[in-house]
Coordinates of C-alpha atoms and ligand atoms in Angstrom, one line a residue:
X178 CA -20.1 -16.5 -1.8
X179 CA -16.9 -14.8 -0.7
X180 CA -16.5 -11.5 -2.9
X181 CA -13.7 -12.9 -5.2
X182 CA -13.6 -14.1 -8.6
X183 CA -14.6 -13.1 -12.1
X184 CA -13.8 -10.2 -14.2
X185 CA -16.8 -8.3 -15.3
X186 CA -16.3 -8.9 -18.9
X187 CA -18.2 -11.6 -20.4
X188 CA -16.9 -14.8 -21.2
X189 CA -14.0 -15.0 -23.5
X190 CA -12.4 -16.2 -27.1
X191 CA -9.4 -18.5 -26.3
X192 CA -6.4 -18.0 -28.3
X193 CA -3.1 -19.7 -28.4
X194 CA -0.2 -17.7 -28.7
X195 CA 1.8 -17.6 -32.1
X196 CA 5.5 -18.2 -30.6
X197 CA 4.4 -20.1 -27.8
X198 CA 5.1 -17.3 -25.7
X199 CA 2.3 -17.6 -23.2
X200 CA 2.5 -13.3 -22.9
X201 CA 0.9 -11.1 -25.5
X202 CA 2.5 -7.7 -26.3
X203 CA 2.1 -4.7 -27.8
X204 CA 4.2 -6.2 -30.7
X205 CA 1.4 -8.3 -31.0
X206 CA -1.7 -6.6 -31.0
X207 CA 0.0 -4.7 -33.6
X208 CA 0.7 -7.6 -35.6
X209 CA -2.5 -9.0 -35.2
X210 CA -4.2 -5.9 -36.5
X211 CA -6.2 -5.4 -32.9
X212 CA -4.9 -2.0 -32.0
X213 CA -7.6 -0.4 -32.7
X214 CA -10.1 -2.4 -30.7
X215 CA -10.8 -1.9 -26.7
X216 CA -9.7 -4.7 -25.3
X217 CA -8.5 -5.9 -21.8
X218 CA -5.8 -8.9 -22.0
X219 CA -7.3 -11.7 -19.9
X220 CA -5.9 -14.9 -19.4
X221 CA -6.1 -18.4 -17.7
X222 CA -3.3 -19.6 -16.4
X223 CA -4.1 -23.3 -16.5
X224 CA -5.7 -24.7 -20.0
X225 CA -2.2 -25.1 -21.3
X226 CA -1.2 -21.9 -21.0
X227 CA -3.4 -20.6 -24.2
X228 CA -4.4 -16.8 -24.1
X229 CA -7.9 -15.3 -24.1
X230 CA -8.4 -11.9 -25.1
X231 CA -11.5 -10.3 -24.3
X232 CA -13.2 -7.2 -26.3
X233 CA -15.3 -5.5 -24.3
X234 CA -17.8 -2.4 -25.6
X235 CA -15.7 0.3 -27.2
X236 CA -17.1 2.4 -24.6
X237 CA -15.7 0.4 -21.8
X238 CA -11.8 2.2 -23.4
X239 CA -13.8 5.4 -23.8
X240 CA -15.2 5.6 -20.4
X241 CA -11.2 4.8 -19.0
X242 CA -10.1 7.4 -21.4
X243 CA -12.5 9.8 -19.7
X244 CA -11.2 9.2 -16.3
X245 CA -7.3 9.3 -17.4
X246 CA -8.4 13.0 -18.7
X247 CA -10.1 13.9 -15.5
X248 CA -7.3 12.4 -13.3
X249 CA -4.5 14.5 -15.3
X250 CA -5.9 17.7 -14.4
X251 CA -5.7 17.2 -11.1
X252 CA -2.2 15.7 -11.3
X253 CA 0.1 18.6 -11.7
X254 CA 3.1 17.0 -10.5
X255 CA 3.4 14.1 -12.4
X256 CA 2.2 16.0 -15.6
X257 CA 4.9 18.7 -14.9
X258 CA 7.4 16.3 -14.6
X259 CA 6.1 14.7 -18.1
X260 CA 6.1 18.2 -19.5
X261 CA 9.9 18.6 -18.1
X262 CA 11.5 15.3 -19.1
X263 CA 9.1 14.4 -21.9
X264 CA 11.4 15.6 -24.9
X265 CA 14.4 14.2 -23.7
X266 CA 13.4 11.1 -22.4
X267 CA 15.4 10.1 -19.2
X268 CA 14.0 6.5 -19.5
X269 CA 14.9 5.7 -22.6
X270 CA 16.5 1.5 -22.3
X271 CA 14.5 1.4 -19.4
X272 CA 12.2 -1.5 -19.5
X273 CA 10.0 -1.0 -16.3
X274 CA 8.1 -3.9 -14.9
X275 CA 5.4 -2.6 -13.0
X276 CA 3.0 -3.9 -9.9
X277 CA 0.6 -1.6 -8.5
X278 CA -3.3 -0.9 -8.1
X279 CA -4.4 -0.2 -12.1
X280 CA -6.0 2.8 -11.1
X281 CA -7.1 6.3 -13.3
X282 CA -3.8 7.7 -11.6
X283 CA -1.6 4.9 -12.0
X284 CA -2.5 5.0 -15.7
X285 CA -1.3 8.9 -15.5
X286 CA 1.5 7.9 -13.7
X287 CA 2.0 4.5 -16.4
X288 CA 1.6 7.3 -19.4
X289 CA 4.0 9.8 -18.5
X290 CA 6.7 7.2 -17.7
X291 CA 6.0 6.2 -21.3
X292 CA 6.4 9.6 -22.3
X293 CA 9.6 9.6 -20.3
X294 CA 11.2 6.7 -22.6
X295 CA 10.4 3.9 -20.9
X296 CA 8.8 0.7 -21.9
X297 CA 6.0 -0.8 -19.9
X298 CA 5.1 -4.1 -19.0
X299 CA 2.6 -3.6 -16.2
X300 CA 0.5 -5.9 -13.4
X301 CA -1.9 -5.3 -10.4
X302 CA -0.6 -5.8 -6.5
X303 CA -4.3 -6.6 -5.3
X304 CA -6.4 -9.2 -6.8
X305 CA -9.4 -6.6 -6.6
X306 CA -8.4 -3.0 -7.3
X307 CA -7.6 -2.8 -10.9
X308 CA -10.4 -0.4 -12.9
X309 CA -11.2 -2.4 -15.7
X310 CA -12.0 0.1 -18.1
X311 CA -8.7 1.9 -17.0
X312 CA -7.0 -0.9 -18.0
X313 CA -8.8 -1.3 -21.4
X314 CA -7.9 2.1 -22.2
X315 CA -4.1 1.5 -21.4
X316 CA -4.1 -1.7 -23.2
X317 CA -6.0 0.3 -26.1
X318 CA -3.2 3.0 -25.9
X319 CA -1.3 -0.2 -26.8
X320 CA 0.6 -0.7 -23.1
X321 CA 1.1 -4.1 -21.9
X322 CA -1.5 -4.6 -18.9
X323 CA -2.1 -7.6 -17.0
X324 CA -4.6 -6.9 -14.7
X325 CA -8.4 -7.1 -14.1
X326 CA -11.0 -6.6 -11.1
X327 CA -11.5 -10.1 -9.5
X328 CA -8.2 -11.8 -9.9
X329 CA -7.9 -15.3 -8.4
X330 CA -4.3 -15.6 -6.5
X331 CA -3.4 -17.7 -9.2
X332 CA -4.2 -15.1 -11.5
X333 CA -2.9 -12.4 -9.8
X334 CA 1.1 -14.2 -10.2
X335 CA 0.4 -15.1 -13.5
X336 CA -0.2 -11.3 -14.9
X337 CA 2.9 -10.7 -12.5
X338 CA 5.0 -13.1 -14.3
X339 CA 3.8 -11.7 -18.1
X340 CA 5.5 -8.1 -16.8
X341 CA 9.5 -10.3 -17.1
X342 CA 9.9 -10.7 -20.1
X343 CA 9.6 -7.7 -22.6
X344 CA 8.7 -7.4 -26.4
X345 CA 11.7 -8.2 -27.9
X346 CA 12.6 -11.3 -25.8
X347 CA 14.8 -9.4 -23.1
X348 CA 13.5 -9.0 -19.4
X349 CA 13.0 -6.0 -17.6
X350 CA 15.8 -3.9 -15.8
X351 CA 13.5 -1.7 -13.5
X352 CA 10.8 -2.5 -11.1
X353 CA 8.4 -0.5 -9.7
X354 CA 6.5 -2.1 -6.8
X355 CA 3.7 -1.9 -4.0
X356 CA 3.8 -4.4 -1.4
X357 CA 6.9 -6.0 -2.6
X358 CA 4.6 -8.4 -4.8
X359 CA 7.2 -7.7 -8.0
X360 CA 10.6 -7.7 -6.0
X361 CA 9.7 -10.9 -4.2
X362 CA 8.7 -12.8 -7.0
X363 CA 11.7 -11.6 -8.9
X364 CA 14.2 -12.7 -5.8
X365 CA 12.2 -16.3 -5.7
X366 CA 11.7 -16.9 -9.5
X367 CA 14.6 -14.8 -11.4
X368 CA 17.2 -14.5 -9.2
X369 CA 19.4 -14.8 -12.4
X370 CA 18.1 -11.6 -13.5
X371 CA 18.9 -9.1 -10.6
X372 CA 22.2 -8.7 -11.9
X373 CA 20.7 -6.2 -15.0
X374 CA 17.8 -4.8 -12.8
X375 CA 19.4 -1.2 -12.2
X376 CA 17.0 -1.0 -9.4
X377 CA 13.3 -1.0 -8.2
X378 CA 11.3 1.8 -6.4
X379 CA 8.7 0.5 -3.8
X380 CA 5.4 2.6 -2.7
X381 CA 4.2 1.4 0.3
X382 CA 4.4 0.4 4.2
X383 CA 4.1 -3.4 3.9
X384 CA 6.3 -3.4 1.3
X385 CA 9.0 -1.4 2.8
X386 CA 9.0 -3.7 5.6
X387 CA 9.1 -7.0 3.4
X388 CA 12.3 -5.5 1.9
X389 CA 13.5 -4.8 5.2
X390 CA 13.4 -8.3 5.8
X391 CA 14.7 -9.2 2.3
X392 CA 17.6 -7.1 3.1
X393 CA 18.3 -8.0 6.7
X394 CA 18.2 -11.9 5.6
X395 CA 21.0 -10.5 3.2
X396 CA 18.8 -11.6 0.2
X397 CA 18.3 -8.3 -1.2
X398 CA 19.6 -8.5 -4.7
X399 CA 18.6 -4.7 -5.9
X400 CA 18.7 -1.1 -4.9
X401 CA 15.4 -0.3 -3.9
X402 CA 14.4 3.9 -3.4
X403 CA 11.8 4.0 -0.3
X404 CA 9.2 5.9 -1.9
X405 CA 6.7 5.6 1.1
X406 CA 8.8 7.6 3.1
X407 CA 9.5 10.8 1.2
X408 CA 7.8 13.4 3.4
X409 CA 5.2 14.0 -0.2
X410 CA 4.2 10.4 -0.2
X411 CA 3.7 9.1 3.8
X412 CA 2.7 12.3 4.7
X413 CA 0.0 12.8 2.1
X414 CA -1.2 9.8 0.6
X415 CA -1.1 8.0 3.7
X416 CA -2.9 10.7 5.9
X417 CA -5.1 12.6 4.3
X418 CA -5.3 10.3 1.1
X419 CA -6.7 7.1 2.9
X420 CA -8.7 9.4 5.3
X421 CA -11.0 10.7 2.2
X422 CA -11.2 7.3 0.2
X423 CA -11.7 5.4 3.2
X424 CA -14.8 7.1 4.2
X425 CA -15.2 6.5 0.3
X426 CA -15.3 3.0 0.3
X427 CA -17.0 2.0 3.4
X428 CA -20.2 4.5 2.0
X429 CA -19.6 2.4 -1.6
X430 CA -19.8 -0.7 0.0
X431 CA -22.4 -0.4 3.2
X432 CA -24.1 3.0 2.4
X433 CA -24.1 2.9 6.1
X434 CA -24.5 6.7 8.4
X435 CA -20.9 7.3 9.9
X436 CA -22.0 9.8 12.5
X437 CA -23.3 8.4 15.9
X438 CA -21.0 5.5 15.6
X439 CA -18.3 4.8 17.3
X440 CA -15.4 3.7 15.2
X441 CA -12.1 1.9 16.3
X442 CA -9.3 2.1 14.5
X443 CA -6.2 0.0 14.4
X444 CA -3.3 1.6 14.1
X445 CA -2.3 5.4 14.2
X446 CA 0.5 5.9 12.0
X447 CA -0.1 7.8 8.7
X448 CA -2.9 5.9 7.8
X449 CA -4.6 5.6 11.2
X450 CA -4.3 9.2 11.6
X451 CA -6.3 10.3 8.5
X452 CA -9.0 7.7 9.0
X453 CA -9.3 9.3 12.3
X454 CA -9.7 12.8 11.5
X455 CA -12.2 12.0 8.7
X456 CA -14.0 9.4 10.5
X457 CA -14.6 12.0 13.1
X458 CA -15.0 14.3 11.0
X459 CA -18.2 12.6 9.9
X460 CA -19.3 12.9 13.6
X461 CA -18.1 9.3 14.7
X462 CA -16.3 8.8 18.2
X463 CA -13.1 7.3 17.5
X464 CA -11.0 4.9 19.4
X465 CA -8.1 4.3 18.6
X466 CA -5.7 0.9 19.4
X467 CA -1.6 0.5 19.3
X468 CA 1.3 -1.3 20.7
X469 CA 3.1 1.8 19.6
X470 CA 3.6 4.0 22.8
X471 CA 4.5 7.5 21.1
X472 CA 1.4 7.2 18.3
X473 CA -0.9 6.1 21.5
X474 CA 0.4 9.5 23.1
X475 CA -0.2 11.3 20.2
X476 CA -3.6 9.9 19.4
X477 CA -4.6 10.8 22.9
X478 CA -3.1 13.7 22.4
X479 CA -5.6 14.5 19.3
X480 CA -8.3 13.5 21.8
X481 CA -9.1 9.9 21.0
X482 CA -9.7 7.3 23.4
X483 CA -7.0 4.7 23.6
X484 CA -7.6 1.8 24.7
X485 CA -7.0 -2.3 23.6
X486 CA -8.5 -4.4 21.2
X487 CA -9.7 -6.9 24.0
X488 CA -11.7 -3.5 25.1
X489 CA -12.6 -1.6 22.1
X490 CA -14.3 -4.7 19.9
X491 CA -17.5 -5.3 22.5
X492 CA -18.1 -1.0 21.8
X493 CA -17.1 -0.3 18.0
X494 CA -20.0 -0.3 15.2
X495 CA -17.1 0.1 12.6
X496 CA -13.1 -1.1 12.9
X497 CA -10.7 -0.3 10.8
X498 CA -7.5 -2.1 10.6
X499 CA -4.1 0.5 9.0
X500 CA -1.5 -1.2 10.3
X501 CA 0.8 -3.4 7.4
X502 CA 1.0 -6.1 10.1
X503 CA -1.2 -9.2 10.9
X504 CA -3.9 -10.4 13.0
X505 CA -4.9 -7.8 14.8
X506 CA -8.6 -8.6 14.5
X507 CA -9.1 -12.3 15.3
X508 CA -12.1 -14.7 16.0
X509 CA -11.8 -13.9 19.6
X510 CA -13.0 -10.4 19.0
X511 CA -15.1 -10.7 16.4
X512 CA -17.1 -13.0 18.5
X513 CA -17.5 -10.0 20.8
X514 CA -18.7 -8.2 18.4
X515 CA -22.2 -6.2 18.3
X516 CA -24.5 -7.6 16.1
X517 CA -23.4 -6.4 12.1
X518 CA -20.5 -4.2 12.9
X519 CA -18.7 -3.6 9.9
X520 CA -14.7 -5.0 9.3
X521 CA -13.0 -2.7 7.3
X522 CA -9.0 -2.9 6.4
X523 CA -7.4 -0.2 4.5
X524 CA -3.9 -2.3 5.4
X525 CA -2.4 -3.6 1.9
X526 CA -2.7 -7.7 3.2
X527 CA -5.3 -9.5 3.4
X528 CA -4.1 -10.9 7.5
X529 CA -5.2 -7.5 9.4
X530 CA -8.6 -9.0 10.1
X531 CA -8.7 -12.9 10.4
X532 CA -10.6 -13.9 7.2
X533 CA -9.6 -17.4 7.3
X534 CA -11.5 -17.6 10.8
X535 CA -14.0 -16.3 9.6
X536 CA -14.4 -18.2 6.8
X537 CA -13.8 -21.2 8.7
X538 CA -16.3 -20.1 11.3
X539 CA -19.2 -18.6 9.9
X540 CA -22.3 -21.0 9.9
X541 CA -23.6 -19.0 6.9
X542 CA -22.3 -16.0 4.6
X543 CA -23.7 -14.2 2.5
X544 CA -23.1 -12.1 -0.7
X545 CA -25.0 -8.5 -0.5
X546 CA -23.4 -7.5 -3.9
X547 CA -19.7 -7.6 -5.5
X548 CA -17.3 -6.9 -2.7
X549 CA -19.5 -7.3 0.3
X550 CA -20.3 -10.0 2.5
X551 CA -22.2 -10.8 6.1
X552 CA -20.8 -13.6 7.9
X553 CA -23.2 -14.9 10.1
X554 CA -21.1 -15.8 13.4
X555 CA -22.4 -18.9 15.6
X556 CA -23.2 -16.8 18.4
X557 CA -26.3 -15.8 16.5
X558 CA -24.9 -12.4 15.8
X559 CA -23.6 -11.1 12.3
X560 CA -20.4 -9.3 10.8
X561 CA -19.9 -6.9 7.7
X562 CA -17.2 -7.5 5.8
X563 CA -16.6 -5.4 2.9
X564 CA -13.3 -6.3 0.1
X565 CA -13.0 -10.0 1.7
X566 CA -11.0 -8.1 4.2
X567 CA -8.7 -6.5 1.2
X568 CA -7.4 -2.9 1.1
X569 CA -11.0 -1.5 1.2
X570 CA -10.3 1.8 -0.4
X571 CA -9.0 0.5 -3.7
X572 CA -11.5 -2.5 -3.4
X573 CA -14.9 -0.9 -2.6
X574 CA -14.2 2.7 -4.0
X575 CA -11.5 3.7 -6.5
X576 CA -8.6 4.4 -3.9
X577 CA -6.8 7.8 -3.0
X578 CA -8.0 10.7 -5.2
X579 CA -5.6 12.0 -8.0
X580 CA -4.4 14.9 -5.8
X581 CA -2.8 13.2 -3.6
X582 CA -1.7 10.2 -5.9
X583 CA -0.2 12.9 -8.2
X584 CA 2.4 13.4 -4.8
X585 CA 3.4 10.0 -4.9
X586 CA 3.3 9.4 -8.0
X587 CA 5.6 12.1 -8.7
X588 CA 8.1 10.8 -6.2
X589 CA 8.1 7.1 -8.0
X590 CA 9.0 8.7 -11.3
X591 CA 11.5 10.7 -9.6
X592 CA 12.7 7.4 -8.2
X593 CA 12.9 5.7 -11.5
X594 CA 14.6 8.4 -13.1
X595 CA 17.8 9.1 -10.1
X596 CA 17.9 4.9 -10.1
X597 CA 18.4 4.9 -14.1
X598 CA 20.4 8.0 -14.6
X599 CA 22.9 7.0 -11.3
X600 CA 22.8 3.5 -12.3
X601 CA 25.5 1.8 -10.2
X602 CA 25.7 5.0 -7.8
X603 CA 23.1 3.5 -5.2
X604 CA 24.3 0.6 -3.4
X605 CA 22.1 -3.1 -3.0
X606 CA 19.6 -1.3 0.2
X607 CA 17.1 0.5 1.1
X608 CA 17.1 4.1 0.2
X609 CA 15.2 7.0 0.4
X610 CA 15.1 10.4 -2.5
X611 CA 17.5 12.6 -1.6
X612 CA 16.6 16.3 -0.5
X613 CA 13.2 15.3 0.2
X614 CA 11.5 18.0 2.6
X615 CA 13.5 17.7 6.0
X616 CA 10.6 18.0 9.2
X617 CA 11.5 20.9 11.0
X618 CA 11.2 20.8 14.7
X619 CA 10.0 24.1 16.0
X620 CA 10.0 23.8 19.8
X621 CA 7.8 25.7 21.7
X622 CA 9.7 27.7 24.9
X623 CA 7.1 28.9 27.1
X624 CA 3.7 28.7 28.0
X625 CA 3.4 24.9 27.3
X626 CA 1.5 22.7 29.6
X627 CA 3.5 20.7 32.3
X628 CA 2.2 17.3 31.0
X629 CA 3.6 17.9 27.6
X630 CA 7.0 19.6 28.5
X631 CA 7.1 16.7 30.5
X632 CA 7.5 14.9 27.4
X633 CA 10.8 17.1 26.4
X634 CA 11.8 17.6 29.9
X635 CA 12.5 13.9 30.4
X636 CA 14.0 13.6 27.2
X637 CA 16.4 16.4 28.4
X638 CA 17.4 14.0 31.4
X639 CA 17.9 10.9 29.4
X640 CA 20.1 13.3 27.3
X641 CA 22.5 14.2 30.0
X642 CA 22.6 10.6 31.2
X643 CA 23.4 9.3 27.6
X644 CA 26.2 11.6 27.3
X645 CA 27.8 10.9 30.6
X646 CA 27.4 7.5 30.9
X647 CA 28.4 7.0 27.4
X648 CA 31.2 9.6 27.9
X649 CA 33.7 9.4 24.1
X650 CA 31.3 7.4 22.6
X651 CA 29.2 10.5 20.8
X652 CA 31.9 12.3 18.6
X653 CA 31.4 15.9 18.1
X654 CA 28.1 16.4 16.1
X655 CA 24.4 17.0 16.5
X656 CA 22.8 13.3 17.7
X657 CA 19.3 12.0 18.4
X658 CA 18.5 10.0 21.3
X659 CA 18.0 6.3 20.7
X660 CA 14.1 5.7 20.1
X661 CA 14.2 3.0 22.5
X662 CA 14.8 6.1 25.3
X663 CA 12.2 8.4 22.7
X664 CA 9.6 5.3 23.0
X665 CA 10.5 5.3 26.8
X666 CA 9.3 8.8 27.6
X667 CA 6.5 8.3 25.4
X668 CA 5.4 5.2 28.4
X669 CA 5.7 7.0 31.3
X670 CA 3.1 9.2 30.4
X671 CA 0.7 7.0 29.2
X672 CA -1.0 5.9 32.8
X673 CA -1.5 9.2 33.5
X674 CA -3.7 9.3 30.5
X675 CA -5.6 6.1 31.2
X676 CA -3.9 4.9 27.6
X677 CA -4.0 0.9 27.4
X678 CA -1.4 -0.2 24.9
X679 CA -1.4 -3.4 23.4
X680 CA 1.1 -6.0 23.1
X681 CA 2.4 -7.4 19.4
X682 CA 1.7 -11.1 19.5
X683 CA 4.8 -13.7 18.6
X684 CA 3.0 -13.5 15.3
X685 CA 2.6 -10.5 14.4
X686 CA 6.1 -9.6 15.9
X687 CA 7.7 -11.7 13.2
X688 CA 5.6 -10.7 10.6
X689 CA 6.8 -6.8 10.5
X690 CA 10.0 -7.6 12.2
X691 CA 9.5 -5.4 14.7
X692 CA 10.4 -6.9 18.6
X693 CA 7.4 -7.1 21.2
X694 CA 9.2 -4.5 23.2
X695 CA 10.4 -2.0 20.5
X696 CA 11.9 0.1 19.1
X697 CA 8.7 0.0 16.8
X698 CA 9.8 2.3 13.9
X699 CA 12.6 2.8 11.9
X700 CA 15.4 5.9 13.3
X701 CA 13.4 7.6 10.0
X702 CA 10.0 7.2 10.3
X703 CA 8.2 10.4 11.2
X704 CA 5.8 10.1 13.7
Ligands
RBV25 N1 -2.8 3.9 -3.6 N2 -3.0 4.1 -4.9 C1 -4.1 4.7 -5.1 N3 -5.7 5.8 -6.5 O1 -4.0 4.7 -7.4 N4 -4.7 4.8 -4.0 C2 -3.9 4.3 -3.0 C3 -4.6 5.1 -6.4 C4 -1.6 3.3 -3.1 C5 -1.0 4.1 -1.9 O2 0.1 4.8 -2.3 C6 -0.7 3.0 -0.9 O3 0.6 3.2 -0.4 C7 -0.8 1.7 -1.7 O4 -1.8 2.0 -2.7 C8 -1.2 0.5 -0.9 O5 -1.2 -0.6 -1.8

């Protein structure tokens, strides 16, 4: 069996709802005298719509109380920040639907918003990450969670669409998002409502490039802050966040040695670049794969091997997708596969590695334990595949350690804060926190090596061609080069290198909306 379904809670009293509201809230419990038991709200979306309510041990709450404790201690921002705007409560008339991992630091994060004024209706943006016994502390704590470990899809949009409609009959105004699960179900389903929703805050890649598209198809209907790309959150969580709990959840779900091995990764963005320096930290050789000139220069730069997918799948005992875009391991590699190398995606879709081939071509698979299967392939050889190719971090372990969460945590309640208190001031788009740390360029004069000042040196002449060719076209003021001409320098020194760069597929070119031949970020991504 695949490694999806049930929660771990036993099976279930159905209720149906007093008003006929199929949602239950905390008006609710309270009325129903169950605040004072553990319980996680669990629900089936078919069966006419009736409500199950499951009470797990006491100590299941305790246990999630525990870990909300240990988590806060090593969350100094986001505790500051509920030390600082705690009394005066900033988020007061804020009624924040929320859809992200229900994690030990999201329920920090979920807690001090509280404390901040707002009122909570809460969901999960992966059908496998939610800690249950997080969540039956929250809901315990008496905020409205929607979320358990083993969602179906089904399941999974039904606790999304219990987080629209608050307590006292009126819907939310604020969304705060990963993936763009919330925002897009809000644009398909309640359109009519964007008109009150002050704005939404959104945490990671995948997401920020669905809004892109949202927003280039002119169907953006909110201000949205880009959380993901303050400086605290991409270059934190992303990098050295997923490096540790990576390593984290392939030990969790394979126990396997990580030295020796060789290791390809996927992508060497933020996320790519953490799971490389950890990986090989561990003592694995790492190769790294991209379509992305400048990151294959800088991971060769950091001394991987680059090289293409077509290449690096017949060597790699472990692969790790960190991309946010789509089928970038497919049935043609895995069938080149060594026998029982292990598929790992730390991306937040479930398209990096081609389950449904997988699924469709496997002539047997079989469940090692919750969350890990072995497909066995028709060549006669076998694949790992841990999360049912899910965000393996928050699937197999229990994601990026508070630390680091308590970064970009603190930047979403930052978010939530300039969107309600300059409600109106930000514009329908995509935008990013204002003063966030600037990167500071500090060039190097002499003594660099010729192959990398060859790098600056040809940026130099594209420079002086820019401005003369383009002569009154660059008013007076400080400009950057075009990244096409940044992405171009980056090429011509890949050969040299012996760097093989693959090519985004039609596919996958549509699916992050990036063209085949670049640019490949956006003018603000840092590299
Ligand atoms: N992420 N959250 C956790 N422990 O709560 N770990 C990782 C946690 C977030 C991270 O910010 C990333 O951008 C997002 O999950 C992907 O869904």
């Amino acid at each position: 069996m695949p490694a999806t379904g049930q929660s771990h809670f036993s099976e279930i009293q159905s209720k149906s709802v007093p008003n006929g509201n199929d949602s239950l809230n905390e008006e609710q419990i309270q009325q129903e005298g169950l605040e004072d038991v553990t319980t996680s709200l669990i629900s089936i979306p078919t069966a006419g719509r009736r409500f199950c309510r499951q009470f797990s041990e006491q100590s299941v709450a305790e246990s999630g109380r525990k870990a909300l404790s240990m988590a806060e201690v090593e969350m100094p921002g986001v505790m500051r920040l509920r030390k600082i705007y705690g009394p005066t409560k900033p988020l007061k008339g804020v009624r924040l639907a929320g859809c992200l991992h229900v994690t030990a630091q999201t329920g920090v994060m979920i807690e001090t918003l509280r404390e901040l004024g707002a009122e909570i209706r809460w969901s999960c943006c992966n059908p496998l990450s939610t800690q249950d016994h997080i969540a039956a502390a929250l809901v315990k704590a008496g905020i409205a969670i929607f979320a358990w470990k083993g969602e179906t899809e089904e399941e999974k949009l039904w606790c999304i669409d219990q987080t629209i409609y608050f307590a006292n009959g009126e819907p939310l105004n604020a969304i705060l998002d990963d993936g763009c699960n919330l925002t897009r179900i809000v644009h398909e389903k309640y359109l009519h409502l964007t008109h009150a929703i002050h704005g939404g805050s959104e945490e990671t890649t995948a997401g920020i490039t669905k809004l892109r598209k949202l927003l280039k198809s002119k169907k953006l209907s909110i201000p949205v802050i880009n959380v993901n790309d303050s400086v605290t959150k991409s270059k934190f969580d992303n990098n050295y966040g997923c490096g540790e709990s990576l390593v984290d959840g392939i030990k969790r779900a394979t126990d396997t040695m990580i030295g020796g091995k060789t290791a390809v990764i996927i992508g060497y963005g933020n996320v790519g670049k953490g799971c490389a320096k950890t990986l090989s930290g561990h003592g694995a050789k790492v190769i790294i794969t991209e379509i992305d000139p400048i990151c294959a220069l800088q991971a060769a730069m950091d001394g991987y091997q680059v090289t293409t997918i077509a290449e690096a799948c017949k060597i790699g005992h472990i692969f790790v997708t960190a991309t946010g875009s789509t089928e970038l391991i497919r049935g043609e590699h895995i069938m080149e596969m060594r026998d029982m190398a292990i598929l790992c995606n730390i991306g937040s879709g479930q398209t990096e590695i081609d389950v449904v081939w997988l699924k469709a071509n496997a002539i047997k698979i079989e469940n090692v334990k919750p969350q890990v299967d072995i497909y066995h392939l028709p060549n006669g050889r076998a694949v790992i595949l841990p999360a049912d190719g899910r965000v393996i971090n928050l699937s197999c372990a229990h994601g990026n350690p508070s630390f680091v969460m308590s970064n970009s945590f603190s930047n979403q309640i930052l978010a939530q804060i300039e969107l309600f208190t300059k409600k109106g001031q930000y514009p329908i788009g995509i935008h990013i926190l204002p003063a966030d740390g600037r990167v500071i360029n500090l060039s190097c004069a002499h003594g660099n090596p010729s192959f990398v000042m060859s790098n600056s040196f040809s940026n130099q002449i594209l420079a002086q061609i820019e401005l003369f060719t383009k002569k009154g076209q660059y008013p007076i003021g400080i400009h950057i080069l075009p990244k096409t001409l940044d992405e171009e320098v980056a090429i011509a020194h890949l050969e040299y290198l012996g760097i093989k760069l693959d090519k985004l597929t039609p596919t996958q070119s549509a699916y992050i909306d990036v063209h085949p031949d670049g640019p490949f970020k956006p003018i603000y991504y840092r590299y």
